[in-house]
mmCIF file of C-alpha atoms (C1' of nucleotides) in Angstrom:
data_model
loop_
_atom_site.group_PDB
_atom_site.id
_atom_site.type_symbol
_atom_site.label_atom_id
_atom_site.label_comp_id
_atom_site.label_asym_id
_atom_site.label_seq_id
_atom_site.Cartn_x
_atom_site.Cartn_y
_atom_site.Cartn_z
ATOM 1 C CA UNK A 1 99.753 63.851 107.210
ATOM 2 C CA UNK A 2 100.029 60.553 105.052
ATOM 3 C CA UNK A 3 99.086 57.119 105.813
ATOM 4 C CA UNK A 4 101.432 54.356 105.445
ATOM 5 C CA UNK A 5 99.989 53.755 102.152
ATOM 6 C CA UNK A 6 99.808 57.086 100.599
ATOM 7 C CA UNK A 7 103.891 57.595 101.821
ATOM 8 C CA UNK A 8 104.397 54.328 100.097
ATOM 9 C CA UNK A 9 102.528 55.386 96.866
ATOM 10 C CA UNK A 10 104.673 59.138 96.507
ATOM 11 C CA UNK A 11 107.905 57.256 97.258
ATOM 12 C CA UNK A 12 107.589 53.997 95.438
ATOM 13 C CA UNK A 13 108.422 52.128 98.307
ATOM 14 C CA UNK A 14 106.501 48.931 99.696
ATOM 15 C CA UNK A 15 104.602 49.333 103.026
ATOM 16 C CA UNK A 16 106.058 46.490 104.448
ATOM 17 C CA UNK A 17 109.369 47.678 103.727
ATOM 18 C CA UNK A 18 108.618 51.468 105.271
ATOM 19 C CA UNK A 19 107.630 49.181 108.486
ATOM 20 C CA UNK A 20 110.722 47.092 108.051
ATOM 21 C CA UNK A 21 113.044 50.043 108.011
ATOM 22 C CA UNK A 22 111.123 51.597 110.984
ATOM 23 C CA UNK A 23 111.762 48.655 112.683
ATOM 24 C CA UNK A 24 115.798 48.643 112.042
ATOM 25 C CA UNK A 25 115.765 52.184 113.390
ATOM 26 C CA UNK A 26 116.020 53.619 109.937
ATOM 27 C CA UNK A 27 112.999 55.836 109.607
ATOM 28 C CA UNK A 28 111.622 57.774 113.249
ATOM 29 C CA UNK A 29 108.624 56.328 114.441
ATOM 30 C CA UNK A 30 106.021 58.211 113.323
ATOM 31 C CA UNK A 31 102.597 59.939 115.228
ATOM 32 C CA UNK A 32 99.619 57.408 115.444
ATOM 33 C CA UNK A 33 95.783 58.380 114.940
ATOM 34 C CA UNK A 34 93.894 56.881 117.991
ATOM 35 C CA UNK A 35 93.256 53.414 116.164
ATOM 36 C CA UNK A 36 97.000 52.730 116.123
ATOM 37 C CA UNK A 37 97.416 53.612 112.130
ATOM 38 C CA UNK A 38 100.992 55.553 111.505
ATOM 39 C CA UNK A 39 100.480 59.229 109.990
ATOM 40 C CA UNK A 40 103.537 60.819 108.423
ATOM 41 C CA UNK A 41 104.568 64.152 108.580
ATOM 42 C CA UNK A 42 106.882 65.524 105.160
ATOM 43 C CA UNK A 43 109.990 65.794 106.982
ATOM 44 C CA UNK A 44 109.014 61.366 107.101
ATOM 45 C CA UNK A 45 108.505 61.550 103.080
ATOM 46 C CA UNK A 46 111.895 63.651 102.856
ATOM 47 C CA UNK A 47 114.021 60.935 105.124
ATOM 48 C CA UNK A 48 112.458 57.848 102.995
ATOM 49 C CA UNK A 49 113.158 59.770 99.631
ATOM 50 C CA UNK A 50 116.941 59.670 100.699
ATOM 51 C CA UNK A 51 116.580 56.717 101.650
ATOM 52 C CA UNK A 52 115.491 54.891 98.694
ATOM 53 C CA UNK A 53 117.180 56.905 96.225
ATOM 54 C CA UNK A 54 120.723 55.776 98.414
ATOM 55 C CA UNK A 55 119.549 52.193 98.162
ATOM 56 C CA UNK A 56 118.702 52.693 94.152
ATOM 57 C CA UNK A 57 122.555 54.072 93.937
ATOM 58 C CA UNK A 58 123.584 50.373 96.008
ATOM 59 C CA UNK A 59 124.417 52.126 99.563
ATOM 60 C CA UNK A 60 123.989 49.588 102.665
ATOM 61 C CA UNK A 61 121.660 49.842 104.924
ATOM 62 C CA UNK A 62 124.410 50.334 107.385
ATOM 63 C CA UNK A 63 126.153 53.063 104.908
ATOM 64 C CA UNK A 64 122.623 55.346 104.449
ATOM 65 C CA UNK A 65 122.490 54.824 108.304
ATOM 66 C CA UNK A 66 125.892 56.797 108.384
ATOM 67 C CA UNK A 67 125.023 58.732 105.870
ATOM 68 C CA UNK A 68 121.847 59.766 107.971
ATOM 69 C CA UNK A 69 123.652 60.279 110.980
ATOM 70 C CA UNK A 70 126.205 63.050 109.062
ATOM 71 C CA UNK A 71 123.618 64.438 107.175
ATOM 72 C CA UNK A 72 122.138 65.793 110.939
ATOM 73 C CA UNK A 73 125.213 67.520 111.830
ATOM 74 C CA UNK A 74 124.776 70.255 109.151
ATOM 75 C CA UNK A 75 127.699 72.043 110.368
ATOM 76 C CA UNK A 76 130.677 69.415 110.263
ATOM 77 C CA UNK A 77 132.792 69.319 107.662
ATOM 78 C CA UNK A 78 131.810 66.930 104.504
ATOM 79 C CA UNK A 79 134.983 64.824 104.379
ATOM 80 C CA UNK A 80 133.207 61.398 106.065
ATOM 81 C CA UNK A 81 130.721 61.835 103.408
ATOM 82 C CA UNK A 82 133.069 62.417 100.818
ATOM 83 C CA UNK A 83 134.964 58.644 101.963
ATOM 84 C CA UNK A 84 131.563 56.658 102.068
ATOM 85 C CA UNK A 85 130.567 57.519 99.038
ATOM 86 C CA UNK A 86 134.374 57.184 97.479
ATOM 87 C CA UNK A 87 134.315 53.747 98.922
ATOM 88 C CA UNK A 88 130.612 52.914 97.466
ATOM 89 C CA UNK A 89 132.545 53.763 93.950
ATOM 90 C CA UNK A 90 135.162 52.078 94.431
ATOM 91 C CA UNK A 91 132.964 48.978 95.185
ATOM 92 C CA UNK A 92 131.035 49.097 92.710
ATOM 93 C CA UNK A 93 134.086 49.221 90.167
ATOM 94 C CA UNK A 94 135.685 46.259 91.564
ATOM 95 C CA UNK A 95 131.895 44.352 90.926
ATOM 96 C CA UNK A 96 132.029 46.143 87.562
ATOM 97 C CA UNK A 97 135.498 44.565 86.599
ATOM 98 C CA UNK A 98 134.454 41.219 87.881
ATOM 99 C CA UNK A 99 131.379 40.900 86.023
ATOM 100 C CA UNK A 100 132.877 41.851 82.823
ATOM 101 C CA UNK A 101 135.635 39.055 83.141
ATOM 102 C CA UNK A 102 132.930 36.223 83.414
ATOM 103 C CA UNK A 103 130.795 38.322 80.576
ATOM 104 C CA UNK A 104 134.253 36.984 78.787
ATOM 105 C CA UNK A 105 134.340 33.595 79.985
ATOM 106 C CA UNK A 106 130.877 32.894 79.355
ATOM 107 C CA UNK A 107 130.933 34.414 75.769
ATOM 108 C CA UNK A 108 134.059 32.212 75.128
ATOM 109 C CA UNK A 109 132.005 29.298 76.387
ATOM 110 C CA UNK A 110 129.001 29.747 74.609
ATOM 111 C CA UNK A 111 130.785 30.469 71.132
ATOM 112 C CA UNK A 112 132.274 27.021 71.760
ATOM 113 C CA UNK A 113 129.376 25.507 71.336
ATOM 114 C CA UNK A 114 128.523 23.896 67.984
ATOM 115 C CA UNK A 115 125.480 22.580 69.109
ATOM 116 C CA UNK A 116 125.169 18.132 68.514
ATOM 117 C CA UNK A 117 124.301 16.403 72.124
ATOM 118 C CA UNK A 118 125.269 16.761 75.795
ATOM 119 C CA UNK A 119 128.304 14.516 75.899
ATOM 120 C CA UNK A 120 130.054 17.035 73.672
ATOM 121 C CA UNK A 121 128.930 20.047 74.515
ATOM 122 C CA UNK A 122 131.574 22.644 75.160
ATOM 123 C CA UNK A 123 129.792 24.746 77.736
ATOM 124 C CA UNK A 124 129.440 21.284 80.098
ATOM 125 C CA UNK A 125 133.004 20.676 79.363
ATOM 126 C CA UNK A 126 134.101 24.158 80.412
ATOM 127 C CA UNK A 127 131.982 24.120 83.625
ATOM 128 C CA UNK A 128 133.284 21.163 84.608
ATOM 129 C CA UNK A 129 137.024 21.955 84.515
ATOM 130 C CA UNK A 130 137.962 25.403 85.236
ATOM 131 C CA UNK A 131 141.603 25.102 83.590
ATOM 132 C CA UNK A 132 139.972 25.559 80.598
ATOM 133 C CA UNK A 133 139.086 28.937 81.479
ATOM 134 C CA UNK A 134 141.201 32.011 80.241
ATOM 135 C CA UNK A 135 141.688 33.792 83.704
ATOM 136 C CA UNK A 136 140.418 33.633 87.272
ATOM 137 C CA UNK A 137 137.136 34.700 87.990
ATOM 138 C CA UNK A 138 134.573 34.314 90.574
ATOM 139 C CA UNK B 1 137.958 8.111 99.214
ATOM 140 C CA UNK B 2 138.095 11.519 100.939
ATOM 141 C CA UNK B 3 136.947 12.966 103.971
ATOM 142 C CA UNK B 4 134.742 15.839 103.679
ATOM 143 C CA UNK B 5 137.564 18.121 105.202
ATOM 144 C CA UNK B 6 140.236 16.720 102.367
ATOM 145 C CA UNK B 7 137.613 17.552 99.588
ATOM 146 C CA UNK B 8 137.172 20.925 101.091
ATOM 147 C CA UNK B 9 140.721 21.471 100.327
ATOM 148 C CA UNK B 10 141.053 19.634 96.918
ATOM 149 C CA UNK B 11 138.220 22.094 95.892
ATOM 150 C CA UNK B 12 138.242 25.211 97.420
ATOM 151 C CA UNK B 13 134.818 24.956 99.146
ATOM 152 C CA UNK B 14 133.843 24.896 102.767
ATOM 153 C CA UNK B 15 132.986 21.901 104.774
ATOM 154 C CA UNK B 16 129.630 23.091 105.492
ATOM 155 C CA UNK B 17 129.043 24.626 102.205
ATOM 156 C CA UNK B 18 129.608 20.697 100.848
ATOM 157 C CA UNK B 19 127.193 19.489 104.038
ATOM 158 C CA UNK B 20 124.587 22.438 102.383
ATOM 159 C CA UNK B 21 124.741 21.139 98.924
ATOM 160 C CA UNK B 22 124.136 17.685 100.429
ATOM 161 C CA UNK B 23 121.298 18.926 101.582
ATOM 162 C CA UNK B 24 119.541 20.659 99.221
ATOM 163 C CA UNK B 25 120.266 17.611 96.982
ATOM 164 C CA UNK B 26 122.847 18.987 94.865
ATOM 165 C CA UNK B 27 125.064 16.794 95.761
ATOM 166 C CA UNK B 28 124.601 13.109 96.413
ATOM 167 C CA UNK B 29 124.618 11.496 99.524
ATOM 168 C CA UNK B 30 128.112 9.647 100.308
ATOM 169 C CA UNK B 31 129.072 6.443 101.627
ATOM 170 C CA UNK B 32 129.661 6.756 105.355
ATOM 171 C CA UNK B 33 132.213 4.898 107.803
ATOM 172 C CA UNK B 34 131.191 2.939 110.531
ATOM 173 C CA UNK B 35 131.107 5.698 112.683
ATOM 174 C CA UNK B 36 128.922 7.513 110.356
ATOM 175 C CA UNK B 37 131.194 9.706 108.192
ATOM 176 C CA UNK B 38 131.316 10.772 104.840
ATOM 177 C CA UNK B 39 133.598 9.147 102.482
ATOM 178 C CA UNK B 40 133.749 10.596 98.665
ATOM 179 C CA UNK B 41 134.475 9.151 95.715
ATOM 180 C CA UNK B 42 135.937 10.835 92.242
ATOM 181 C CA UNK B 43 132.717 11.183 90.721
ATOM 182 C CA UNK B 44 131.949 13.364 94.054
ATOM 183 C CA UNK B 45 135.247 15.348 93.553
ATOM 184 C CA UNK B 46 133.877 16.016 89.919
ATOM 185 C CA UNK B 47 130.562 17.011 90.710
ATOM 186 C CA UNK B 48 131.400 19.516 93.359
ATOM 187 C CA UNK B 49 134.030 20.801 90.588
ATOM 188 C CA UNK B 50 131.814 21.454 88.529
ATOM 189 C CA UNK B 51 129.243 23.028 91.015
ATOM 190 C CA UNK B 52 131.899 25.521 92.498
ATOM 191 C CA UNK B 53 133.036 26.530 88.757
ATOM 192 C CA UNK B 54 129.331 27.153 88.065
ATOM 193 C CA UNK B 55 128.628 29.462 90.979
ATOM 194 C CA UNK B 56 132.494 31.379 90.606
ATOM 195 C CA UNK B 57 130.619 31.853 86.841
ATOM 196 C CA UNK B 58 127.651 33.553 88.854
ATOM 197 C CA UNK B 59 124.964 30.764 87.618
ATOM 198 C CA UNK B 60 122.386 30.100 90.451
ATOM 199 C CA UNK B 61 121.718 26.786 92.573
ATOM 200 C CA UNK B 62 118.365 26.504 90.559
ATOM 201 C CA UNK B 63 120.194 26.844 87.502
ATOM 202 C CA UNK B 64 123.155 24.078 88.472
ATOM 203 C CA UNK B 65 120.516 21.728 89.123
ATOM 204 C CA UNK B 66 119.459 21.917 85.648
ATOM 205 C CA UNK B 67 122.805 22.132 84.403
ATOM 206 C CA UNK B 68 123.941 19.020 86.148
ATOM 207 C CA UNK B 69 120.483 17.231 85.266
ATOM 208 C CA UNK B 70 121.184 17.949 81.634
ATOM 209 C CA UNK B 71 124.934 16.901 81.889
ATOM 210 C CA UNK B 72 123.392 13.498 83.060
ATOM 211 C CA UNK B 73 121.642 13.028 79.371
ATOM 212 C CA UNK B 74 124.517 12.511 77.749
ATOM 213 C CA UNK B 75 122.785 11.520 74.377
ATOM 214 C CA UNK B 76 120.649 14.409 74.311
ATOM 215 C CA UNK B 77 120.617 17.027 72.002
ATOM 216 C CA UNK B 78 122.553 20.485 74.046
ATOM 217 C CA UNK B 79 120.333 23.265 72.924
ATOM 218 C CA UNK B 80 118.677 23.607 76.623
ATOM 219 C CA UNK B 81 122.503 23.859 77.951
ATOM 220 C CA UNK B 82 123.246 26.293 75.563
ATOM 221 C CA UNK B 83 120.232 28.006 76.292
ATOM 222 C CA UNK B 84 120.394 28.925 79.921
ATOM 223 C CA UNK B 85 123.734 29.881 79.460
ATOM 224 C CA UNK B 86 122.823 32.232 76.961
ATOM 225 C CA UNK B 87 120.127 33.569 79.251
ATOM 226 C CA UNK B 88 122.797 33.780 81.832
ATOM 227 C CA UNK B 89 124.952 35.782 79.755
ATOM 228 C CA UNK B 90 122.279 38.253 79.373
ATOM 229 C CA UNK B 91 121.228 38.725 83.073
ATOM 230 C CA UNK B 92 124.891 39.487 83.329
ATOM 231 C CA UNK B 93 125.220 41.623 80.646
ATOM 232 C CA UNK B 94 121.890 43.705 82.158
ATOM 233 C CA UNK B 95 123.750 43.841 85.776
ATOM 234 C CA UNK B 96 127.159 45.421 83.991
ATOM 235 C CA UNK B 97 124.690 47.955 82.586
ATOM 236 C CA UNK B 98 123.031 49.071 85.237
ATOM 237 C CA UNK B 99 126.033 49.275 87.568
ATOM 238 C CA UNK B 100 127.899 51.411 84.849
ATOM 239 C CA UNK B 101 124.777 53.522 85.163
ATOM 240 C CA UNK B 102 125.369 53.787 88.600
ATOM 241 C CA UNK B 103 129.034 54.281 88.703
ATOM 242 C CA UNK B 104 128.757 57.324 86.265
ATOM 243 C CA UNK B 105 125.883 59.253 89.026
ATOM 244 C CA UNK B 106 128.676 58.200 91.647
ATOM 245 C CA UNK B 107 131.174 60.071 89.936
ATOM 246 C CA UNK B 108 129.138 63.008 89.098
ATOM 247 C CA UNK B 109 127.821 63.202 92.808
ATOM 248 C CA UNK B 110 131.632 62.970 94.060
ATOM 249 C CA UNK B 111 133.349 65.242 91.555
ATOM 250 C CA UNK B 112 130.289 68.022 92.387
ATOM 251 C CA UNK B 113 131.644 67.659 96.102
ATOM 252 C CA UNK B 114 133.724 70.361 96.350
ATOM 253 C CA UNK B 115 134.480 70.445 100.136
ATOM 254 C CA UNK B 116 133.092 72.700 103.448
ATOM 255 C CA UNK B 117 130.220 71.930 105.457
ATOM 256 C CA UNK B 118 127.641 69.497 105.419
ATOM 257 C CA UNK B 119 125.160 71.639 104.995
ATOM 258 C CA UNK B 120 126.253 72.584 101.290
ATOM 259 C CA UNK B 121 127.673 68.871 100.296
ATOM 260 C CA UNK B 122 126.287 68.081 96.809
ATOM 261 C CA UNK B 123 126.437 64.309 97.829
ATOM 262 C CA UNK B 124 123.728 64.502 100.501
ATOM 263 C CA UNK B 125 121.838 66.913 98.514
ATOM 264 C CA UNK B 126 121.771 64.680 95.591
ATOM 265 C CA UNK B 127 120.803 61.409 97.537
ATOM 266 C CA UNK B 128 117.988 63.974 98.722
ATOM 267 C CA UNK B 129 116.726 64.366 95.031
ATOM 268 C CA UNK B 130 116.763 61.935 92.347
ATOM 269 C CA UNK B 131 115.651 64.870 90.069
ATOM 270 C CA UNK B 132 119.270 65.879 89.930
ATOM 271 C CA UNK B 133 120.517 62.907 88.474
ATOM 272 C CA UNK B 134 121.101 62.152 84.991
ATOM 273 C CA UNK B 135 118.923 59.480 83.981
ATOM 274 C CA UNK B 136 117.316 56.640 85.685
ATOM 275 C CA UNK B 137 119.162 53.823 88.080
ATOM 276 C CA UNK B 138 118.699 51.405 90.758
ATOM 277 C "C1'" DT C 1 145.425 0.141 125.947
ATOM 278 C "C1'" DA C 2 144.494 4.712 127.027
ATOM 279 C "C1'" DA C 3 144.786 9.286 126.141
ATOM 280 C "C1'" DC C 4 144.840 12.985 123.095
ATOM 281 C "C1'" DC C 5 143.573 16.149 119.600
ATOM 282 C "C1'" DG C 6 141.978 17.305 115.310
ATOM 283 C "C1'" DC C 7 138.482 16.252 112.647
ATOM 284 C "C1'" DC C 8 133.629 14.968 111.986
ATOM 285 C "C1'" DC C 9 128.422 14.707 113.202
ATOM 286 C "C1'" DT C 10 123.533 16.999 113.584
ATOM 287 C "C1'" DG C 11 120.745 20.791 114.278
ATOM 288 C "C1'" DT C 12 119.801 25.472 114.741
ATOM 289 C "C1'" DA C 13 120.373 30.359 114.170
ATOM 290 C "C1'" DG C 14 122.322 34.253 111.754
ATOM 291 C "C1'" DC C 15 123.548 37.218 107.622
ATOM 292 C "C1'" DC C 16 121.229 41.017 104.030
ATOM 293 C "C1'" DA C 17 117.297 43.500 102.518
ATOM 294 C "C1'" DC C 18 113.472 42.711 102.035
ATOM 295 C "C1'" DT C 19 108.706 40.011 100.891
ATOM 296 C "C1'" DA C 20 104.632 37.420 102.046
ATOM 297 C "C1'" DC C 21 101.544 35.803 104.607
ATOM 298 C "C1'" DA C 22 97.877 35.031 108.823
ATOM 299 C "C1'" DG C 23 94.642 36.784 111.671
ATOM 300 C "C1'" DG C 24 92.802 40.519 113.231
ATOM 301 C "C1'" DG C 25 91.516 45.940 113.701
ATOM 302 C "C1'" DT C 26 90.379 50.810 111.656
ATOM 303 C "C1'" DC C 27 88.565 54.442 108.627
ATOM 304 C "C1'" DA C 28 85.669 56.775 105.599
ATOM 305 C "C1'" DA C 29 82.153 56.592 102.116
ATOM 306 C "C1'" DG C 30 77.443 55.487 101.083
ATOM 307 C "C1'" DC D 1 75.361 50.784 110.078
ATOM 308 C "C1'" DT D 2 77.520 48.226 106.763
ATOM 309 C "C1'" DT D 3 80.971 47.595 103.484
ATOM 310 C "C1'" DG D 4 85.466 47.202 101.769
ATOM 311 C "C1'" DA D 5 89.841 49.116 101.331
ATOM 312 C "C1'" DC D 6 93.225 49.945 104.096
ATOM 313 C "C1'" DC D 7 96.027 49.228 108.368
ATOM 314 C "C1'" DC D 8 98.092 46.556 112.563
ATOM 315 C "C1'" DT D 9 101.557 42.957 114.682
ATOM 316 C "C1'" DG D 10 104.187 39.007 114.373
ATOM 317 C "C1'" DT D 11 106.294 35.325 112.108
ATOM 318 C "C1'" DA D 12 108.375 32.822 108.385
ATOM 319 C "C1'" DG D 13 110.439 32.665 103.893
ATOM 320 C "C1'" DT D 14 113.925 34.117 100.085
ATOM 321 C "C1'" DG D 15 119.361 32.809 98.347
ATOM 322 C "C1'" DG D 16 123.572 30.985 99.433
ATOM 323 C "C1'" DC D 17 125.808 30.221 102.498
ATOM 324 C "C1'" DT D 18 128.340 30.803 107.504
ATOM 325 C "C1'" DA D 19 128.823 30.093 112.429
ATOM 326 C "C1'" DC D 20 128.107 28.195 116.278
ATOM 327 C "C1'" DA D 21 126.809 24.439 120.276
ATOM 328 C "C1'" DG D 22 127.261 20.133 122.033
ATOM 329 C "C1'" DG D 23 128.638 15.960 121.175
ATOM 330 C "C1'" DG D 24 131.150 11.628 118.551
ATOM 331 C "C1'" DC D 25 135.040 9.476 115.669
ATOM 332 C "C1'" DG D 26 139.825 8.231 113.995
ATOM 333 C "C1'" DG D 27 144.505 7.781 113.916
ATOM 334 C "C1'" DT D 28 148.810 8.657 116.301
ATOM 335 C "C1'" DT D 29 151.564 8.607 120.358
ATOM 336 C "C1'" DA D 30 152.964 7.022 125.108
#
DNA sequence: TAACCGCCCTGTAGCCACTACAGGGTCAAG
DNA sequence: CTTGACCCTGTAGTGGCTACAGGGCGGTTA
């Protein structure tokens, strides 16, 4: 059995947040020695691990609840698991795409710059009036 | 002058997004009616402008605020513009690489699922075990 | 002039996923 | 039995808004 601590320390996860994600129903509540301190049993170490390592790959809370949920029913077919984590991809791509479209614009911006003072600097002019701008963004 | 529900519109930001910048002093306070009001000017149209293009560009409130302080020193010498927009270019350019890091474990976990039970899905066995992912994310 | 309705006001609480205290209690080693 | 590292609960803060509640204002119509 672990203390809150030592669960932290093989998981890399903050105490406060085990205790936070006890407290949104995330993790079971674990046993308690008689002085009220939390003691964790593996199967605790095993739910955090998946856990963490779904929040490291950008899964909501609300997704690794799901996630939790179907990974119970051992028997049922994969196919909602399959979706979520489609979905989660999918997300991430659309972010991806986004994010490499104002890489652009701010490259563009900053190469405009030739330096000399503020009231002709390119990158205040740009920021100021989106027009200038190649495409939408944002 | 506008109301604060016409330069909502002429901007593309929300009425109490404009009432939030107020507030955290990022934009100036307005002239009010009689009846207590706000009533913008064009240098307010401008300044929000330029504050909405900033954030659609990803920089951060904190980072505005020095934007918009520096665009105020007209005479001075750019090189701390161009500098946080260079560091914002980087943070951006970090983000892209760590979500294409994560988009390439999400493929591998979905193209191992082949199907059948939960019980044998490779995408809850992965988000089990970091150890069978390819290199390090999150 | 009164009524109406859409807009505006302030203030507070909520969102996500934590993080950081304050003020106290427990556990194990020496 | 004392020490000091750990643990407890509860609350408030982070960023960047968003969403009310409960009231007031402004301009048009009757």
């Amino acid at each position: 059995m672990l203390s809150i601590g030592e669960l932290a320390q093989t998981t890399g996860c903050k105490v406060e947040t085990i205790r936070y994600y006890e407290k949104i129903g995330l993790m079971p509540e674990p046993e308690r020695t008689g002085g009220n301190q939390r003691r964790y049993a593996p199967r605790h170490r095993e739910r955090l691990h998946f856990i963490r390592h779904s929040r490291d790959l950008g899964f909501s809370i609300e997704a690794i609840r799901e996630l939790l949920a179907l990974s119970d029913q051992q028997q049922r077919d994969c196919a909602a698991v399959d979706a979520l984590a489609r979905r989660h991809r999918e997300a991430v791509q659309a972010r991806i795409e986004s994010l490499l479209t104002l890489r652009e614009e701010l490259d563009r911006m900053i190469e405009g710059c030739a330096g000399g003072d503020v009231a002709h600097c390119r990158i205040i002019e740009v920021l100021s009036d989106h027009s200038q701008c190649q495409g939408e963004h944002g």
